[in-house]
Amino acid sequence: MQHFWDDKLSWGTAGIFAATAVAILAIVIFFVTYAIYFERKFIGWMQFRKGPNRVGPLGLLQSVADVAKLLLKEDTIPSKADRGLFILAPVLAFVPSFVVLAFIPYSLNLQFADLNVGFLYYIALSGITTIAIVVGGWASNNKYALLGGMRSAAQMISYEVPLVMSVVGIVMMTGSLNLRDIVIHQEGYFWEWNFLPQIIGFGVFIISAISELNRTPFDLPEAESELVAGYHVEYSGFRFAFFMLTEYIYVYAIACLTTILFLGGWNPPFPQLDFIPGIIWFFLKFAFIVFTLFWIRATFPRLRVDQLMGLAWKVLLPLAILNIFLTALGIELIG
């Protein structure tokens, strides 16, 4: 055992792993803090409001103040709640959302874990968050929280099916589930990226991803007008902050995945621009996707539950299957 430890993992290597994890967490928390700020400012601009403008210059410290308030608020647990599960649920939601970031390639040489089944790794871990939401609703011993948790289970499981199937066409074209291979396959001009030959899959993926994120117009699990606040209605303080943090980390992850799967990852739109570092192209595309998610939230009204489920099973799933057949036909005809 000592020989294995010396050869495979030293204290220095373990320290590097730990420091890298802390650095990623710091970057993600910074993203979440200011993604909330820019979302509020952007939606305020679209709706002729000012948005945050008091705390700090231009309101830049408003989200910092909100985070501090959540961390300092009293942590309350309902007397009739299942205390163990109530405490476990926010942790169970957050940990998978953070772990999925390990496999994202930001450039050809900047990736923390190169997995041959990177996309399936995301789907497997994100499913644990669905369980956490149901557990949180159940443990709260509140009928509104339970209803929000059950809605979330139905919604997220339903939309995972077209989400996964929308990527099958890319896997068929690339011959790999490895995210680096998928990006390398998209080298060239921007019309060679996957979003054009896989335009149907791209549309299905975006709609399904927004539903997986529980964001407007698919935020039924936390529909305030009918469920008070949904599955996290009994949570306060830092436990509520964990649920909020989880949602925005998945925004980060989905924006990265969309960039990798459909928008060429770190590849420039024209090969002549390859003198600009790939990570810059990656984050420009990433920022565009995040902006689009904010735009959609500011624009569309919330769907009804029957419309939500009907869209998944009656529209998106048939389109995803059609995309697979069209991709197979295209590969057969074009070679």
Protein backbone atom coordinates (compact mmCIF):
# COMPACT_ATOMS: atom_id res chain seq x y z
CA MET A 1 0.00 0.00 0.00
CA GLN A 2 2.86 2.38 0.83
CA HIS A 3 4.46 1.63 -2.54
CA PHE A 4 1.16 2.43 -4.32
CA TRP A 5 0.88 5.73 -2.44
CA ASP A 6 4.42 6.76 -3.34
CA ASP A 7 4.02 5.90 -7.04
CA LYS A 8 0.49 7.01 -7.71
CA LEU A 9 -0.29 9.91 -5.41
CA SER A 10 2.08 12.12 -3.48
CA TRP A 11 1.23 14.86 -1.01
CA GLY A 12 2.32 17.38 -3.61
CA THR A 13 -0.07 15.95 -6.20
CA ALA A 14 -2.89 15.86 -3.66
CA GLY A 15 -2.16 19.51 -2.82
CA ILE A 16 -2.34 20.44 -6.50
CA PHE A 17 -5.69 18.66 -6.81
CA ALA A 18 -7.03 20.45 -3.73
CA ALA A 19 -5.76 23.86 -4.86
CA THR A 20 -7.27 23.34 -8.32
CA ALA A 21 -10.63 22.41 -6.81
CA VAL A 22 -10.58 25.51 -4.60
CA ALA A 23 -9.66 27.68 -7.61
CA ILE A 24 -12.54 26.26 -9.66
CA LEU A 25 -14.93 26.80 -6.76
CA ALA A 26 -13.77 30.42 -6.40
CA ILE A 27 -14.24 31.05 -10.14
CA VAL A 28 -17.70 29.50 -10.11
CA ILE A 29 -18.80 31.44 -7.02
CA PHE A 30 -17.55 34.66 -8.66
CA PHE A 31 -19.52 33.73 -11.81
CA VAL A 32 -22.68 33.00 -9.81
CA THR A 33 -22.40 36.23 -7.82
CA TYR A 34 -22.12 38.43 -10.88
CA ALA A 35 -24.37 36.33 -13.12
CA ILE A 36 -27.17 37.14 -10.66
CA TYR A 37 -26.19 40.82 -10.76
CA PHE A 38 -26.07 41.06 -14.57
CA GLU A 39 -29.29 39.08 -14.91
CA ARG A 40 -31.09 41.52 -12.63
CA LYS A 41 -29.60 44.54 -14.42
CA PHE A 42 -30.37 43.14 -17.86
CA ILE A 43 -33.96 42.19 -17.05
CA GLY A 44 -34.42 45.57 -15.37
CA TRP A 45 -33.16 47.28 -18.54
CA MET A 46 -35.58 45.27 -20.69
CA GLN A 47 -38.49 46.11 -18.37
CA PHE A 48 -37.57 49.81 -17.96
CA ARG A 49 -36.33 49.40 -14.39
CA LYS A 50 -32.96 50.26 -12.92
CA GLY A 51 -32.14 46.96 -11.24
CA PRO A 52 -29.55 46.91 -8.43
CA ASN A 53 -28.01 50.39 -8.15
CA ARG A 54 -27.43 51.24 -4.48
CA VAL A 55 -24.84 48.90 -2.93
CA GLY A 56 -21.42 49.75 -4.34
CA PRO A 57 -20.71 51.63 -7.59
CA LEU A 58 -23.45 50.81 -10.13
CA GLY A 59 -24.81 48.29 -7.61
CA LEU A 60 -21.86 45.94 -8.19
CA LEU A 61 -21.80 44.85 -4.54
CA GLN A 62 -25.52 44.08 -4.33
CA SER A 63 -25.05 40.35 -4.95
CA VAL A 64 -22.18 40.29 -2.46
CA ALA A 65 -24.48 41.85 0.13
CA ASP A 66 -27.22 39.34 -0.71
CA VAL A 67 -24.82 36.43 -0.24
CA ALA A 68 -23.63 37.86 3.09
CA LYS A 69 -27.25 38.27 4.20
CA LEU A 70 -28.05 34.63 3.35
CA LEU A 71 -24.99 33.37 5.21
CA LEU A 72 -25.82 35.43 8.31
CA LYS A 73 -29.56 34.73 8.46
CA GLU A 74 -30.94 32.38 11.08
CA ASP A 75 -30.97 28.75 9.99
CA THR A 76 -34.45 27.42 10.73
CA ILE A 77 -35.64 23.82 10.47
CA PRO A 78 -39.39 23.10 10.79
CA SER A 79 -40.21 21.17 13.95
CA LYS A 80 -41.97 18.37 12.07
CA ALA A 81 -39.44 18.13 9.24
CA ASP A 82 -37.23 15.09 8.73
CA ARG A 83 -34.13 16.76 10.15
CA GLY A 84 -31.51 14.45 8.61
CA LEU A 85 -32.91 14.58 5.08
CA PHE A 86 -33.67 18.30 5.40
CA ILE A 87 -30.00 18.99 6.12
CA LEU A 88 -28.76 16.53 3.48
CA ALA A 89 -30.83 17.80 0.54
CA PRO A 90 -28.96 21.10 -0.18
CA VAL A 91 -25.60 19.32 0.01
CA LEU A 92 -26.87 16.52 -2.23
CA ALA A 93 -27.99 19.15 -4.74
CA PHE A 94 -24.78 21.19 -4.71
CA VAL A 95 -22.03 18.55 -4.77
CA PRO A 96 -22.97 16.94 -8.15
CA SER A 97 -23.38 20.38 -9.73
CA PHE A 98 -19.82 21.25 -8.76
CA VAL A 99 -18.33 17.86 -9.69
CA VAL A 100 -19.67 18.03 -13.27
CA LEU A 101 -17.33 20.97 -13.95
CA ALA A 102 -14.29 18.70 -13.80
CA PHE A 103 -14.71 17.33 -17.35
CA ILE A 104 -15.25 20.58 -19.27
CA PRO A 105 -12.45 21.35 -21.79
CA TYR A 106 -11.89 25.12 -22.05
CA SER A 107 -9.15 24.77 -24.65
CA LEU A 108 -7.10 22.03 -26.25
CA ASN A 109 -4.81 21.74 -23.23
CA LEU A 110 -6.96 23.13 -20.39
CA GLN A 111 -9.14 20.36 -19.01
CA PHE A 112 -9.14 18.88 -15.53
CA ALA A 113 -10.44 15.41 -16.41
CA ASP A 114 -10.50 13.95 -19.93
CA LEU A 115 -13.34 11.40 -19.92
CA ASN A 116 -14.34 9.21 -22.84
CA VAL A 117 -17.99 9.51 -21.81
CA GLY A 118 -18.01 13.17 -20.77
CA PHE A 119 -21.63 13.95 -21.70
CA LEU A 120 -22.99 10.82 -20.01
CA TYR A 121 -20.99 11.82 -16.93
CA TYR A 122 -22.93 15.09 -16.84
CA ILE A 123 -26.30 13.37 -17.25
CA ALA A 124 -25.53 10.81 -14.54
CA LEU A 125 -24.47 13.39 -11.96
CA SER A 126 -27.13 15.98 -12.73
CA GLY A 127 -29.76 13.31 -12.06
CA ILE A 128 -28.63 13.24 -8.43
CA THR A 129 -29.72 16.87 -8.07
CA THR A 130 -33.23 15.83 -9.11
CA ILE A 131 -33.24 13.36 -6.23
CA ALA A 132 -32.01 16.12 -3.87
CA ILE A 133 -34.89 18.39 -4.87
CA VAL A 134 -37.44 15.64 -4.20
CA VAL A 135 -35.76 14.84 -0.88
CA GLY A 136 -35.85 18.52 0.12
CA GLY A 137 -39.56 18.77 -0.71
CA TRP A 138 -40.38 15.55 1.15
CA ALA A 139 -38.25 16.34 4.22
CA SER A 140 -39.87 19.78 4.64
CA ASN A 141 -43.19 18.17 5.64
CA ASN A 142 -44.99 20.86 3.63
CA LYS A 143 -47.54 20.02 0.94
CA TYR A 144 -46.42 22.90 -1.29
CA ALA A 145 -42.78 21.88 -1.00
CA LEU A 146 -43.68 18.25 -1.73
CA LEU A 147 -45.72 19.25 -4.78
CA GLY A 148 -42.79 21.35 -6.03
CA GLY A 149 -40.42 18.41 -5.54
CA MET A 150 -42.70 16.00 -7.39
CA ARG A 151 -43.14 18.47 -10.23
CA SER A 152 -39.40 18.77 -10.46
CA ALA A 153 -38.94 15.00 -10.65
CA ALA A 154 -41.54 14.70 -13.41
CA GLN A 155 -40.16 17.67 -15.34
CA MET A 156 -36.46 16.93 -15.11
CA ILE A 157 -36.78 13.22 -15.83
CA SER A 158 -39.08 13.94 -18.80
CA TYR A 159 -36.76 16.52 -20.34
CA GLU A 160 -33.63 14.45 -19.79
CA VAL A 161 -34.89 12.04 -22.48
CA PRO A 162 -34.96 14.55 -25.39
CA LEU A 163 -31.85 16.27 -23.96
CA VAL A 164 -29.81 13.07 -24.26
CA MET A 165 -31.32 12.06 -27.59
CA SER A 166 -30.61 15.49 -29.11
CA VAL A 167 -26.89 14.80 -28.70
CA VAL A 168 -27.03 11.35 -30.35
CA GLY A 169 -26.68 12.94 -33.80
CA ILE A 170 -23.43 14.63 -32.73
CA VAL A 171 -22.13 11.34 -31.35
CA MET A 172 -22.97 9.64 -34.67
CA MET A 173 -21.11 12.32 -36.64
CA THR A 174 -18.10 12.42 -34.32
CA GLY A 175 -17.92 8.76 -33.34
CA SER A 176 -17.14 9.70 -29.74
CA LEU A 177 -18.68 10.91 -26.49
CA ASN A 178 -15.38 12.56 -25.53
CA LEU A 179 -15.93 16.32 -25.43
CA ARG A 180 -12.41 17.15 -26.69
CA ASP A 181 -12.97 14.90 -29.71
CA ILE A 182 -16.31 16.61 -30.39
CA VAL A 183 -14.67 20.06 -30.40
CA ILE A 184 -11.74 18.88 -32.55
CA HIS A 185 -14.26 17.47 -35.05
CA GLN A 186 -15.66 21.01 -35.47
CA GLU A 187 -12.37 22.61 -36.57
CA GLY A 188 -12.80 24.87 -39.60
CA TYR A 189 -15.23 27.61 -40.55
CA PHE A 190 -18.22 28.37 -38.33
CA TRP A 191 -20.69 26.74 -40.74
CA GLU A 192 -18.89 23.46 -40.04
CA TRP A 193 -19.82 23.64 -36.37
CA ASN A 194 -22.53 21.26 -35.21
CA PHE A 195 -25.28 23.83 -34.76
CA LEU A 196 -25.96 23.95 -38.53
CA PRO A 197 -25.92 20.23 -39.52
CA GLN A 198 -27.62 19.48 -36.19
CA ILE A 199 -30.02 22.44 -36.17
CA ILE A 200 -32.95 20.27 -35.00
CA GLY A 201 -30.86 18.72 -32.26
CA PHE A 202 -29.60 22.18 -31.30
CA GLY A 203 -33.14 23.49 -30.83
CA VAL A 204 -34.22 20.43 -28.84
CA PHE A 205 -31.09 20.64 -26.68
CA ILE A 206 -31.57 24.33 -25.81
CA ILE A 207 -35.25 23.95 -24.89
CA SER A 208 -34.61 20.78 -22.87
CA ALA A 209 -31.63 22.38 -21.12
CA ILE A 210 -33.67 25.40 -20.03
CA SER A 211 -36.27 23.05 -18.59
CA GLU A 212 -33.55 21.05 -16.82
CA LEU A 213 -32.38 24.31 -15.26
CA ASN A 214 -35.90 25.04 -13.94
CA ARG A 215 -35.70 28.50 -15.49
CA THR A 216 -38.47 30.59 -17.03
CA PRO A 217 -40.62 29.63 -18.90
CA PHE A 218 -40.16 26.17 -17.36
CA ASP A 219 -39.82 27.12 -13.68
CA LEU A 220 -42.89 25.14 -12.58
CA PRO A 221 -41.17 23.40 -9.62
CA GLU A 222 -40.81 26.80 -7.93
CA ALA A 223 -43.86 28.60 -9.32
CA GLU A 224 -44.35 31.27 -6.64
CA SER A 225 -47.89 32.14 -7.68
CA GLU A 226 -49.20 28.64 -6.95
CA LEU A 227 -46.60 26.90 -4.76
CA VAL A 228 -45.43 29.81 -2.55
CA ALA A 229 -41.80 29.04 -3.50
CA GLY A 230 -41.84 25.37 -4.42
CA TYR A 231 -39.54 22.70 -3.04
CA HIS A 232 -37.32 25.13 -1.07
CA VAL A 233 -40.13 27.07 0.63
CA GLU A 234 -39.05 25.92 4.11
CA TYR A 235 -35.35 26.62 3.57
CA SER A 236 -33.63 29.75 4.80
CA GLY A 237 -30.16 31.18 5.16
CA PHE A 238 -27.20 29.29 3.79
CA ARG A 239 -29.24 26.14 3.00
CA PHE A 240 -31.39 28.17 0.61
CA ALA A 241 -28.18 29.69 -0.76
CA PHE A 242 -26.98 26.18 -1.65
CA PHE A 243 -30.07 25.62 -3.83
CA MET A 244 -29.60 29.00 -5.51
CA LEU A 245 -25.90 28.31 -6.04
CA THR A 246 -26.73 24.92 -7.57
CA GLU A 247 -29.10 26.47 -10.11
CA TYR A 248 -26.53 28.98 -11.35
CA ILE A 249 -23.71 26.42 -11.44
CA TYR A 250 -25.87 24.38 -13.80
CA VAL A 251 -26.35 27.54 -15.90
CA TYR A 252 -22.55 27.66 -16.10
CA ALA A 253 -22.35 23.96 -17.00
CA ILE A 254 -25.09 24.09 -19.64
CA ALA A 255 -23.56 27.17 -21.27
CA CYS A 256 -20.22 25.33 -21.43
CA LEU A 257 -21.84 22.19 -22.86
CA THR A 258 -23.72 24.15 -25.52
CA THR A 259 -20.49 25.87 -26.52
CA ILE A 260 -18.66 22.54 -26.76
CA LEU A 261 -21.33 20.44 -28.44
CA PHE A 262 -22.74 22.93 -30.98
CA LEU A 263 -20.63 26.09 -31.21
CA GLY A 264 -17.16 24.71 -31.85
CA GLY A 265 -15.77 25.06 -28.33
CA TRP A 266 -12.47 26.93 -28.46
CA ASN A 267 -12.34 26.98 -32.29
CA PRO A 268 -12.49 30.45 -33.94
CA PRO A 269 -15.28 31.13 -36.47
CA PHE A 270 -12.62 31.48 -39.18
CA PRO A 271 -9.32 29.54 -39.16
CA GLN A 272 -7.49 32.78 -39.98
CA LEU A 273 -8.31 34.00 -36.45
CA ASP A 274 -6.54 31.14 -34.69
CA PHE A 275 -3.87 33.57 -33.41
CA ILE A 276 -6.42 34.58 -30.72
CA PRO A 277 -6.20 32.12 -27.79
CA GLY A 278 -8.88 29.44 -27.87
CA ILE A 279 -10.01 30.11 -24.31
CA ILE A 280 -11.08 33.63 -25.37
CA TRP A 281 -13.28 32.23 -28.13
CA PHE A 282 -14.69 29.72 -25.66
CA PHE A 283 -15.73 32.36 -23.15
CA LEU A 284 -17.14 34.68 -25.82
CA LYS A 285 -19.48 31.89 -26.93
CA PHE A 286 -20.14 30.97 -23.31
CA ALA A 287 -21.13 34.58 -22.52
CA PHE A 288 -23.47 34.63 -25.54
CA ILE A 289 -25.29 31.52 -24.30
CA VAL A 290 -25.63 32.94 -20.77
CA PHE A 291 -26.94 36.21 -22.22
CA THR A 292 -29.49 34.25 -24.27
CA LEU A 293 -30.71 32.42 -21.14
CA PHE A 294 -31.23 35.78 -19.42
CA TRP A 295 -33.01 37.14 -22.49
CA ILE A 296 -35.40 34.17 -22.58
CA ARG A 297 -36.20 34.62 -18.90
CA ALA A 298 -37.08 38.27 -19.47
CA THR A 299 -39.25 37.54 -22.50
CA PHE A 300 -41.43 34.45 -22.11
CA PRO A 301 -44.32 33.80 -19.71
CA ARG A 302 -44.52 30.64 -17.62
CA LEU A 303 -46.17 27.58 -19.19
CA ARG A 304 -48.93 25.50 -17.64
CA VAL A 305 -48.00 22.08 -16.30
CA ASP A 306 -49.88 20.22 -19.06
CA GLN A 307 -48.20 22.37 -21.73
CA LEU A 308 -44.82 21.70 -20.13
CA MET A 309 -45.17 17.92 -20.16
CA GLY A 310 -46.85 17.86 -23.57
CA LEU A 311 -43.97 19.80 -25.09
CA ALA A 312 -41.47 17.21 -23.85
CA TRP A 313 -43.29 14.06 -24.95
CA LYS A 314 -45.31 15.23 -27.97
CA VAL A 315 -42.90 17.69 -29.60
CA LEU A 316 -39.28 17.47 -28.43
CA LEU A 317 -39.00 13.69 -28.23
CA PRO A 318 -40.36 13.09 -31.78
CA LEU A 319 -38.06 15.85 -33.07
CA ALA A 320 -35.05 14.28 -31.36
CA ILE A 321 -35.88 10.89 -32.91
CA LEU A 322 -36.35 12.55 -36.32
CA ASN A 323 -32.96 14.21 -35.94
CA ILE A 324 -31.32 10.82 -35.34
CA PHE A 325 -32.88 9.36 -38.50
CA LEU A 326 -31.93 12.41 -40.59
CA THR A 327 -28.36 12.26 -39.25
CA ALA A 328 -28.11 8.56 -40.11
CA LEU A 329 -29.49 9.27 -43.59
CA GLY A 330 -27.03 12.11 -44.10
CA ILE A 331 -24.06 9.98 -43.00
CA GLU A 332 -25.17 7.20 -45.34
CA LEU A 333 -25.62 9.51 -48.36
CA ILE A 334 -22.65 11.82 -47.84
CA GLY A 335 -20.34 9.27 -46.29
